[in-house]
PDB file of C-alpha atoms in Angstrom:
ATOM      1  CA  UNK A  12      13.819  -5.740   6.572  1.00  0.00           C
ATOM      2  CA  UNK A  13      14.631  -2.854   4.282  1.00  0.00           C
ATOM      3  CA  UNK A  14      13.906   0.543   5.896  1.00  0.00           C
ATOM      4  CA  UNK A  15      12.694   3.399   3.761  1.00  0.00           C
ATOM      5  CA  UNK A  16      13.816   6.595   5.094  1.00  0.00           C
ATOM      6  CA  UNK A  17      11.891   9.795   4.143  1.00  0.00           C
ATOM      7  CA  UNK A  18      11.937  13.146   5.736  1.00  0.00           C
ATOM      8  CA  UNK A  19       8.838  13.606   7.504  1.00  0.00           C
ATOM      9  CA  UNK A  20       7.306  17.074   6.125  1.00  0.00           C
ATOM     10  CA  UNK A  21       7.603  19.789   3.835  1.00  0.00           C
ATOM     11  CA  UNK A  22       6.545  22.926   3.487  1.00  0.00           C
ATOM     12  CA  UNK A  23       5.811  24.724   0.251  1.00  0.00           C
ATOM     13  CA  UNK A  24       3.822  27.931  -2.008  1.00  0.00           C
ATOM     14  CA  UNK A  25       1.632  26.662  -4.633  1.00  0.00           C
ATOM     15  CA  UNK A  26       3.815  26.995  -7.845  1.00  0.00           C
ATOM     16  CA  UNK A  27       7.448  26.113  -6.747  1.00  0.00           C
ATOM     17  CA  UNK A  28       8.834  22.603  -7.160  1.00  0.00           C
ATOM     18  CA  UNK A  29       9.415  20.303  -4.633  1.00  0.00           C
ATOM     19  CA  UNK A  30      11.588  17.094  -4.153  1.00  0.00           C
ATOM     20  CA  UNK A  31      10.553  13.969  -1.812  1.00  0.00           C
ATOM     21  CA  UNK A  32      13.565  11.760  -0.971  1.00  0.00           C
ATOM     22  CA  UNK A  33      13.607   8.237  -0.307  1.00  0.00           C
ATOM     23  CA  UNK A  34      16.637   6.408   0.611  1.00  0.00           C
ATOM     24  CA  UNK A  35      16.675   2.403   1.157  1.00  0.00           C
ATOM     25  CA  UNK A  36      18.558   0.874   3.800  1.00  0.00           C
ATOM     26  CA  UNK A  37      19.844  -1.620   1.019  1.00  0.00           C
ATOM     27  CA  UNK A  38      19.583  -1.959  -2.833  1.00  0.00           C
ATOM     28  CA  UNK A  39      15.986  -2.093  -4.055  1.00  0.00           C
ATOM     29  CA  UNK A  40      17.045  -1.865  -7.781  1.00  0.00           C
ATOM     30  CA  UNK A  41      14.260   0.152  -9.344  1.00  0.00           C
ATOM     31  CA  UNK A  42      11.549  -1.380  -7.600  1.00  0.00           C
ATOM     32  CA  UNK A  43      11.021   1.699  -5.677  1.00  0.00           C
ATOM     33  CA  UNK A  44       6.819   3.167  -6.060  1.00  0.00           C
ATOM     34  CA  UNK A  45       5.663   6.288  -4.667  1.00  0.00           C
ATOM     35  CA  UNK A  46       1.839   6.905  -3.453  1.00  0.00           C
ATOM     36  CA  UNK A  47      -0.506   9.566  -2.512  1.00  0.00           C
ATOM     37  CA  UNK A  48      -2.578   9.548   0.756  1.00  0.00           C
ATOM     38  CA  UNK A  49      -4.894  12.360   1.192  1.00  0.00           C
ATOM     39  CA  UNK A  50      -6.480  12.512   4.560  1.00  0.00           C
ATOM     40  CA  UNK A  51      -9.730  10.266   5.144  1.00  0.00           C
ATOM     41  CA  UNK A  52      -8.847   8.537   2.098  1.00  0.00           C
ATOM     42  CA  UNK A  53      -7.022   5.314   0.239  1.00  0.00           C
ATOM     43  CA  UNK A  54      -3.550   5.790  -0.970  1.00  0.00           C
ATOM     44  CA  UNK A  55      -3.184   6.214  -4.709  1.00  0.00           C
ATOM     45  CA  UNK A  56      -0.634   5.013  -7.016  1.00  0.00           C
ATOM     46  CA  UNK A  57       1.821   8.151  -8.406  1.00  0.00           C
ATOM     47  CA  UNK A  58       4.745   6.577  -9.840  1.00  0.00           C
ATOM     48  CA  UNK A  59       5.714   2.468 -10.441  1.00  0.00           C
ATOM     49  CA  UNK A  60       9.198   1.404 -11.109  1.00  0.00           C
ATOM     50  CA  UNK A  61      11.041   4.725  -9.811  1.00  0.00           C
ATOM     51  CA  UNK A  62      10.319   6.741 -12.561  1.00  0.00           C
ATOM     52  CA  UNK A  63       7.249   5.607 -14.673  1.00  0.00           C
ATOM     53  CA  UNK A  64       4.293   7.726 -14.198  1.00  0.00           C
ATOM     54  CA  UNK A  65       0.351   5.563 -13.328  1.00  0.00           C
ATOM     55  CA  UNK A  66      -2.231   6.044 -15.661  1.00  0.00           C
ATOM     56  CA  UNK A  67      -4.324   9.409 -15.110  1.00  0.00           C
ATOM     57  CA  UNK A  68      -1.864  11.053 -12.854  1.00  0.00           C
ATOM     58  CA  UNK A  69      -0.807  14.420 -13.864  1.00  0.00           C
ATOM     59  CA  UNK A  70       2.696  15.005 -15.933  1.00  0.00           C
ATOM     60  CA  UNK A  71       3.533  17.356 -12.967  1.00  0.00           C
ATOM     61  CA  UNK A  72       4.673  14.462 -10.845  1.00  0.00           C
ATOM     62  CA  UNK A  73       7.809  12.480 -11.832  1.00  0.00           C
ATOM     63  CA  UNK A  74      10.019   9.799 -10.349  1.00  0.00           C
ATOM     64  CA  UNK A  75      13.932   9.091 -10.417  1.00  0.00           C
ATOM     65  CA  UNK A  76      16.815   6.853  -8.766  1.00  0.00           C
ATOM     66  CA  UNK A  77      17.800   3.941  -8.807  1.00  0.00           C
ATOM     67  CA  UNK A  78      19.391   1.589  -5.948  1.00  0.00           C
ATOM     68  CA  UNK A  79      19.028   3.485  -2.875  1.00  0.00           C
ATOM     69  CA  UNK A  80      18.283   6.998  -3.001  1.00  0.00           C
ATOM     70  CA  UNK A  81      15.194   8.176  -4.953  1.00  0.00           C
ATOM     71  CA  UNK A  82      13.221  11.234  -5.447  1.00  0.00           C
ATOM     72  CA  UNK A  83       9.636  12.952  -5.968  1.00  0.00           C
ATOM     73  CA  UNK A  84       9.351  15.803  -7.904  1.00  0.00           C
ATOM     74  CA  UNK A  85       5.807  17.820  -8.050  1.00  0.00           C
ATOM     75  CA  UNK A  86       6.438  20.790 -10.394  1.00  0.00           C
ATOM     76  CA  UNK A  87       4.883  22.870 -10.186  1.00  0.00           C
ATOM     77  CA  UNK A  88       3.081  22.087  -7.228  1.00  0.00           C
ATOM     78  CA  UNK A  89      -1.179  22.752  -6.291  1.00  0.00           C
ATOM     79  CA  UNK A  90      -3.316  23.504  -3.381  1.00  0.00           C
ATOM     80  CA  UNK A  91      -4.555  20.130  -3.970  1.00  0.00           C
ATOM     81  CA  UNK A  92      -1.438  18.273  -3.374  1.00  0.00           C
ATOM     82  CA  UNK A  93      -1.774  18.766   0.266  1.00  0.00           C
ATOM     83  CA  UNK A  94      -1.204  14.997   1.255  1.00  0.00           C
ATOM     84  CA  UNK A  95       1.176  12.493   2.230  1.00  0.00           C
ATOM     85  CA  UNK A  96       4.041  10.839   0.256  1.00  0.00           C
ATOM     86  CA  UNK A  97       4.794   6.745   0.604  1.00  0.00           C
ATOM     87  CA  UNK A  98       8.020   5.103  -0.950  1.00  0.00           C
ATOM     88  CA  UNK A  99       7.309   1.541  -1.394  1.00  0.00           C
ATOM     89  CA  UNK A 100      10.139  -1.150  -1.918  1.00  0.00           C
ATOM     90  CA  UNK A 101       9.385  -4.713  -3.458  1.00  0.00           C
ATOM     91  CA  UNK A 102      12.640  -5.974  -4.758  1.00  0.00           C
ATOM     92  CA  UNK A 103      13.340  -7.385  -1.088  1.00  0.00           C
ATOM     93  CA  UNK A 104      11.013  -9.843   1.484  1.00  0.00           C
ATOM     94  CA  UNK A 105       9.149  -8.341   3.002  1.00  0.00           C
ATOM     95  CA  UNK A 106       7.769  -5.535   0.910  1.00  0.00           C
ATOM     96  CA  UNK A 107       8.234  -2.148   3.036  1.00  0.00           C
ATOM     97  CA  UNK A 108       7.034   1.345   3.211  1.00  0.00           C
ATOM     98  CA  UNK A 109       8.498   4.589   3.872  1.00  0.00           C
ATOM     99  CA  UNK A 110       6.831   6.427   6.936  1.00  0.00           C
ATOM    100  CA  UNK A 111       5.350   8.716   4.742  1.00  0.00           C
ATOM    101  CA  UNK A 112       6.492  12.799   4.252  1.00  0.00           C
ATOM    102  CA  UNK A 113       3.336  15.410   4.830  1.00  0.00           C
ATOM    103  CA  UNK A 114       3.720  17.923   2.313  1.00  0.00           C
ATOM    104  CA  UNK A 115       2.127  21.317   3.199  1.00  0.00           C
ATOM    105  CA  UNK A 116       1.104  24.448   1.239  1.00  0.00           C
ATOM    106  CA  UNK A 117       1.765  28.097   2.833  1.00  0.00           C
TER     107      UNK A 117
ATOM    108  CA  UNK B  16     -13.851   0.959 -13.540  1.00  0.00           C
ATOM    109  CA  UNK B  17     -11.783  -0.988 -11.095  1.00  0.00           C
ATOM    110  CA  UNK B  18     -13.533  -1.354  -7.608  1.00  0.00           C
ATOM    111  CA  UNK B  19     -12.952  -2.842  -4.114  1.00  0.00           C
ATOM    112  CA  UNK B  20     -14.564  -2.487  -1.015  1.00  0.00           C
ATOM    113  CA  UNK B  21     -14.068  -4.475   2.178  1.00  0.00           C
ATOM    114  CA  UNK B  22     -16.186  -5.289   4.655  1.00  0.00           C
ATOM    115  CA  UNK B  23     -16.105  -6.893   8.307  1.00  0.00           C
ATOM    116  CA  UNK B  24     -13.962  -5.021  10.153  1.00  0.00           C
ATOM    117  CA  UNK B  25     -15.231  -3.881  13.466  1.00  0.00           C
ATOM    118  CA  UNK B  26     -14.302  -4.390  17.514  1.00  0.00           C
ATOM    119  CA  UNK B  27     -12.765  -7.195  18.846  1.00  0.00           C
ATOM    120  CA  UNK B  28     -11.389  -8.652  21.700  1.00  0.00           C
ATOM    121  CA  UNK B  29      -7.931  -9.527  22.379  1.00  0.00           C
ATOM    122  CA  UNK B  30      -7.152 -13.214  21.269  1.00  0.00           C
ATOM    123  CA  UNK B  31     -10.637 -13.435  19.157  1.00  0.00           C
ATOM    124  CA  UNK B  32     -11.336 -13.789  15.803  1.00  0.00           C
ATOM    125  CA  UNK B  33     -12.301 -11.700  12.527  1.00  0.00           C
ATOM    126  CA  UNK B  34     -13.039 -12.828   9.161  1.00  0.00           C
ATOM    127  CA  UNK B  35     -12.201  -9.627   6.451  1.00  0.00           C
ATOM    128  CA  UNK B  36     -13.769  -9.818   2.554  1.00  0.00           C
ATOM    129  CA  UNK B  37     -13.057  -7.421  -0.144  1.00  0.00           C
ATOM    130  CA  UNK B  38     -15.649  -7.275  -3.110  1.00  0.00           C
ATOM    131  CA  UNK B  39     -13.842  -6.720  -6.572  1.00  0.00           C
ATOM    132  CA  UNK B  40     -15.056  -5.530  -9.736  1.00  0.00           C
ATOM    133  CA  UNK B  41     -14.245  -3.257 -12.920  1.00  0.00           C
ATOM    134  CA  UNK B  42     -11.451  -6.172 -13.775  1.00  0.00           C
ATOM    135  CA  UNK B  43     -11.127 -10.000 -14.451  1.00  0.00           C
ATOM    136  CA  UNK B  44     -10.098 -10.775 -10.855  1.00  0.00           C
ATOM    137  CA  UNK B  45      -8.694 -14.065 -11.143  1.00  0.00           C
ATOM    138  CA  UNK B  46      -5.470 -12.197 -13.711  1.00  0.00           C
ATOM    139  CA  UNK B  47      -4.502 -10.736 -10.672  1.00  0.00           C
ATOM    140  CA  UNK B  48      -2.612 -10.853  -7.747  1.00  0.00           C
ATOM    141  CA  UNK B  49      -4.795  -9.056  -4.441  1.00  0.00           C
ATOM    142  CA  UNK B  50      -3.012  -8.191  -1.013  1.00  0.00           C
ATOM    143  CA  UNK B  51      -3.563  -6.409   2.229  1.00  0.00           C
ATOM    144  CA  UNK B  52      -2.074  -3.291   3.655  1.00  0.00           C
ATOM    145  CA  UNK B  53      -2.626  -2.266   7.175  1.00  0.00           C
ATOM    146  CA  UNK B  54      -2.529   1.243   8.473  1.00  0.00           C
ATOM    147  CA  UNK B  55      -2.201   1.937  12.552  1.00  0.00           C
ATOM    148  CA  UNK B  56      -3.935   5.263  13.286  1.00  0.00           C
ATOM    149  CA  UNK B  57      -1.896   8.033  11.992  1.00  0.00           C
ATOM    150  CA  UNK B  58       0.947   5.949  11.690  1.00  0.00           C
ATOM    151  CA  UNK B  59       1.953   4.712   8.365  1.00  0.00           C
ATOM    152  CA  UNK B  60       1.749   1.980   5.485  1.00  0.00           C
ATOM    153  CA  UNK B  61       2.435  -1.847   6.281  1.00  0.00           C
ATOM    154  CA  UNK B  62       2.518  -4.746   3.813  1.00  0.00           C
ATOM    155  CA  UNK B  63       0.428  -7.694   5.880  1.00  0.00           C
ATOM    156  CA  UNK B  64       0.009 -10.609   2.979  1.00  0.00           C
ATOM    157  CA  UNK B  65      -0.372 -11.585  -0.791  1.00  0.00           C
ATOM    158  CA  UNK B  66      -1.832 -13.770  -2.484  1.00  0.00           C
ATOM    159  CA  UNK B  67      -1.334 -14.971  -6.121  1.00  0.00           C
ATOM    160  CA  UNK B  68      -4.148 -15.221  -9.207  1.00  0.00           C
ATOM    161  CA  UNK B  69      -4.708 -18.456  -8.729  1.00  0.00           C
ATOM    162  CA  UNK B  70      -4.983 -18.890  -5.248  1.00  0.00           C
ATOM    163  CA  UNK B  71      -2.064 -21.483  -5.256  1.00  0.00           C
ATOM    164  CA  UNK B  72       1.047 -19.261  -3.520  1.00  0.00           C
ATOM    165  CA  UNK B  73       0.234 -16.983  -0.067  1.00  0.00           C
ATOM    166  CA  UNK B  74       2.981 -14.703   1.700  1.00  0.00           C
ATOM    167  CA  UNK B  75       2.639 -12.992   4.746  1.00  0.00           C
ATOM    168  CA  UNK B  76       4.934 -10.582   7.093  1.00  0.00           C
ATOM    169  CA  UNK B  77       6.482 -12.304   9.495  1.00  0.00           C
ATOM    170  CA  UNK B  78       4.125 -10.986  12.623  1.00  0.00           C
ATOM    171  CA  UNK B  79       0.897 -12.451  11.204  1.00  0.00           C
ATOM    172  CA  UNK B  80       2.222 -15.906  10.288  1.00  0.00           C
ATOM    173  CA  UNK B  81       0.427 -18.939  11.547  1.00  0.00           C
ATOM    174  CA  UNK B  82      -2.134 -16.398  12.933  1.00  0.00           C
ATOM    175  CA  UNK B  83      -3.840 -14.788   9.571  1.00  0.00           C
ATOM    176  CA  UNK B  84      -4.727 -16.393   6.375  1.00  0.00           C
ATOM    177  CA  UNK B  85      -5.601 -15.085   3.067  1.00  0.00           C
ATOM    178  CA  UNK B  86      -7.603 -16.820   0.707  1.00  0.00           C
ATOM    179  CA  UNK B  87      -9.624 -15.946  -2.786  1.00  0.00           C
ATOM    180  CA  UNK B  88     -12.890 -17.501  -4.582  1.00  0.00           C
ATOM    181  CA  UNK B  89     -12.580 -16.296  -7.897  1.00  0.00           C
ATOM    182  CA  UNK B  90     -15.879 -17.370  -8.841  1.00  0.00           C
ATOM    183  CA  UNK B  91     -17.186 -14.965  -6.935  1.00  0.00           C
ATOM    184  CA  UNK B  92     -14.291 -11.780  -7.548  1.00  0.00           C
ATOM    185  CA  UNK B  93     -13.515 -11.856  -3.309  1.00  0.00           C
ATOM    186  CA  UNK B  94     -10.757 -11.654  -1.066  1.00  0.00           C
ATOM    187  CA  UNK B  95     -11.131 -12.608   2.600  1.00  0.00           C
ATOM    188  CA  UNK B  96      -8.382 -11.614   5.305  1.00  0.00           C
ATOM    189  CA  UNK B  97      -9.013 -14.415   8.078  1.00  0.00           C
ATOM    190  CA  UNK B  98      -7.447 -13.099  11.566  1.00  0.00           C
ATOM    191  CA  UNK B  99      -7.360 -15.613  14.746  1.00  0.00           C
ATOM    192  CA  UNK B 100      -5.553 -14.943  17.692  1.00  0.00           C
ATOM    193  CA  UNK B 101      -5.912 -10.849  17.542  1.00  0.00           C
ATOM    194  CA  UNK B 102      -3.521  -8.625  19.596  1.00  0.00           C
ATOM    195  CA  UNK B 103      -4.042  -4.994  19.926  1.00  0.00           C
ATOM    196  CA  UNK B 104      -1.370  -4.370  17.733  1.00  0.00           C
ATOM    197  CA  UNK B 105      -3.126  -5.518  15.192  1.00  0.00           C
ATOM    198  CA  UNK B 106      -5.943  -2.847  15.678  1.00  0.00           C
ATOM    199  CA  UNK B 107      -5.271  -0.752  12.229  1.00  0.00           C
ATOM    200  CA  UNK B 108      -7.348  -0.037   8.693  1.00  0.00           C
ATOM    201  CA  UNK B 109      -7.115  -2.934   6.414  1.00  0.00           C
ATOM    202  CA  UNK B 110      -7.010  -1.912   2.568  1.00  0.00           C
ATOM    203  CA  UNK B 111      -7.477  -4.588  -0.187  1.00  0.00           C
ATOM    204  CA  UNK B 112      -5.311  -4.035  -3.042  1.00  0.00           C
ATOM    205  CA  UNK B 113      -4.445  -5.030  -6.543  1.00  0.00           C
ATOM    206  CA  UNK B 114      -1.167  -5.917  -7.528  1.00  0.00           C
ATOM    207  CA  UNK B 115       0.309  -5.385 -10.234  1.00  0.00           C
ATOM    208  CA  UNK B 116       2.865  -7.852 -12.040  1.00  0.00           C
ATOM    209  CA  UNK B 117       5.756  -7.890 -12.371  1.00  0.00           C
ATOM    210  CA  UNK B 118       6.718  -5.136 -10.179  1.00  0.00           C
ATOM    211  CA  UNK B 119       4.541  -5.715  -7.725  1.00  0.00           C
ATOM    212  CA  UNK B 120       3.612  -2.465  -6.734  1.00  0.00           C
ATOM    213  CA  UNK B 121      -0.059  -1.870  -5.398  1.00  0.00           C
ATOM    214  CA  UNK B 122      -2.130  -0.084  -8.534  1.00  0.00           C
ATOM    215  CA  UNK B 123      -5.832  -0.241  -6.445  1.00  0.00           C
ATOM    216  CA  UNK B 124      -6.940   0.501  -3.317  1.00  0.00           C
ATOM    217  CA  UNK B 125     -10.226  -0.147  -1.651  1.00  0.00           C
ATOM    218  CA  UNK B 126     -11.439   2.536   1.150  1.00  0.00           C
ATOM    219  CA  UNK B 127     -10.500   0.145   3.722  1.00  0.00           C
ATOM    220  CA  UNK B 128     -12.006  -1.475   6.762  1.00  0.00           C
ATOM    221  CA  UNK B 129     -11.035  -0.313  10.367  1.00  0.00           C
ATOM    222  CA  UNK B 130     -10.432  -3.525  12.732  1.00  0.00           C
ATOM    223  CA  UNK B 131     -10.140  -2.405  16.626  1.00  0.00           C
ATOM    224  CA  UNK B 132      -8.814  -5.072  18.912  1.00  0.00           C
ATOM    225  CA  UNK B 133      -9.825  -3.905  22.520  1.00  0.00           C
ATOM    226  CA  UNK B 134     -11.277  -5.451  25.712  1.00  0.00           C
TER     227      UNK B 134
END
């Protein structure tokens, strides 16, 4: 299976920028998708396709890479981003998840 | 607006049975491609089986096989998740999503359903 390797938190003060990293054990092409999970609730879809940004979700979230290494940039970043980050892969079988960063506001 | 909301989840015992469904609505149901996602508490995200517009293609993860199936009436816009044979480590919130051709990313969520398999 293709493991998704994220860091596992971050800490940060409302206004800076922040980076999530993602790194595939293999290729995934671009077929890399990044989610939100607020606790007590569903994830919601961020970013498709490494770098194209879901309907409704604010311009301060963006997506790059490409093969294995990928990012998350939230710039600048709000209280309300309090949450954790999912990479997704589906260019391989079975489709896989990243174990998820928990970003944190000080 | 796109909704979907599961339902039967609950305790079971170890080896026993559980039948999920997912109500959809907000979309034309049978364009799409559903799936469910499992989450262990506080652990993380976990793919568990697909299943395409039409009904006529199914893929699961490898630890499910032969033991879950999932299935789709579009008639009436609803996803089921039947589960025999139920170990604990399949104890876990079940979400119902959307996906989303052709990338195949997840683009809906329902609230989810917890399952607990426990004697």
């Amino acid at each position: 299976d293709t493991v998704l390797t994220q860091s596992p938190a971050l800490a940060v003060s409302p206004g800076e920028r922040v980076t999530i990293s993602c790194r595939a054990s293999e290729s995934v092409s671009t077929r890399m998708h990044w989610y939100q999970q607020k606790p007590g609730q569903q994830p919601k879809l961020l970013i498709y396709g490494a770098s194209n940004l879901e309907s409704g979700v604010p311009a301060r979230f963006s997506g790059s890479g490409s093969g294995t290494d990928f990012t998350l940039t939230i710039d600048p970043v709000e209280a309300n981003d309090t949450a954790t980050y999912f990479c997704q892969q589906s260019w391989n079988d079975p489709y896989t998840f990243g174990a998820g960063t928990k970003l944190e506001l000080k | 607006e796109v909704q979907l909301v599961e339902s039967g989840g609950g305790l079971v015992q170890p080896g026993r049975s559980m039948k999920l469904s997912c109500a959809a609505s907000g979309f034309t149901f049978s364009n799409y491609g559903m799936a469910w996602v499992r989450q262990a508490p506080t652990k993380g995200l976990e793919w568990v089986a697909t299943i395409s517009y039409d009904g006529s293609s199914t893929y699961y993860r490898d630890s499910v096989k032969g033991r879950f199936t999932i299935s789709r009436d579009n008639a009436k816009s609803t996803l089921y998740l039947q589960m025999n044979s139920l170990r604990s480590e399949d104890t876990a919130t079940y979400y119902c999503t959307r996906v989303n051709n052709p990338y195949w990313y997840f683009d809906f969520w329902g609230p989810g359903t917890m399952v607990t398999v426990s004697s």
